[in-house]
Amino acid sequence: MKARRAGTRGTALALALALVAGCQQPAAPPRIAFEHSAYDFGAVEQGAIVRHEFPLQNAGGSSLRIEEVRTGCGCVAAVAPAAELEPGAAGVIEASLDTAGTFGTVERTITVYSSDPVTPIATLTLRGEVTAEVAAVPAELYVGRVRRGDVLTAQLRLAVQNGVRVREVRARTGRLAARLEDAGEGSPGVTLLVAPDAPLGPFRETVEIETTSTRRPRFSVPVAGTVEGELRISPGSLLFGTVGRGEEAERVAALHNGGARPVLLLEAKVRGGSATVRVETVRPGYEYRIRVRLRTDLREGMLRDWLDLTTDHPEETTLAAPIHAAVR
């Protein structure tokens, strides 16, 4: 009899435990929380290194994973002490900004990608003022897509103080030519020209500037862009944004031929195999539509790939456009 009662009590206890377990709520998802998202470093002399830490905490109920930290030009950032934070654990995003190539009002963003389902992308900001006796504005110049022989509308302006004069400007290679001109309001400027025989494709040129400044007698300004021929991919980049895993996503690009001779599009493919491609002829020899559809079995994470085109043009046999996506 006692054994039977003990067995009954054991069964009841097991049932009670099972009911309690069944009523337990699932763990709350991770949640990234920053103490502050912006830092103003005030005014610094050009060339100074600005450093700052952005404290963060996992305010959720399950493990938080910092997947990637991306920064703007001249800025470096990393997560410490670890990229995996348990609930309640704290860490920091360590950021540094090299002001050697900047001038005037400066703002740089740091983008933090994490496993927080509500805020998978968080943005941090460094801002302040960089001063100098002589500096180029902008400190780096992107001229976009240009043609051979073009006079570039994008102009460098040289900010000078304390009676500093600009002695000479010159491009380091023969791809561009640089000449010193009056930019108005007493400020010198630099006009850039694309050489008639400049090689096709992306370039990164350097314009060297010589001045009477004792602090900065010589400095250089990076100039980047793409020398186009008769063929052009539009848009220049295929940006998918955030795409759910298994979700169908498509972007459309076009190949334009601005020359007199018709050009055949021989092949269109995605270099890493992350997408399928379908080509439609709009105007034979002069315009093609390219549909790029992401595969639905891609792994989670940041996707970077390339759309590659092959043509029968005598100079522009291959063209490429980058593909970017965040697969969640």
Coordinates of C-alpha atoms in Angstrom, one line a residue, residues 3 13 18 36 38 48 55-56 60 115 125 173 176 183 195 198 213-214 246 289 302:
A3 CA 4.6 1.6 -2.3
L13 CA 5.5 15.4 -8.7
A18 CA 6.3 19.0 -16.4
H36 CA 25.9 57.2 -25.9
A38 CA 27.9 60.3 -30.5
A48 CA 46.1 64.5 -34.4
P55 CA 30.5 51.6 -23.8
L56 CA 27.8 49.1 -24.7
G60 CA 18.6 41.3 -23.4
S115 CA 22.5 39.7 -33.6
T125 CA 29.3 59.1 -34.6
T173 CA 51.3 60.4 -62.9
L176 CA 45.5 63.6 -64.8
A183 CA 39.0 79.9 -56.9
A195 CA 44.6 63.0 -70.1
A198 CA 44.3 57.9 -69.8
S213 CA 54.2 77.1 -45.1
T214 CA 56.9 76.0 -42.6
G246 CA 15.2 32.5 -48.1
R289 CA 19.1 45.0 -69.2
M302 CA 27.5 40.3 -45.1

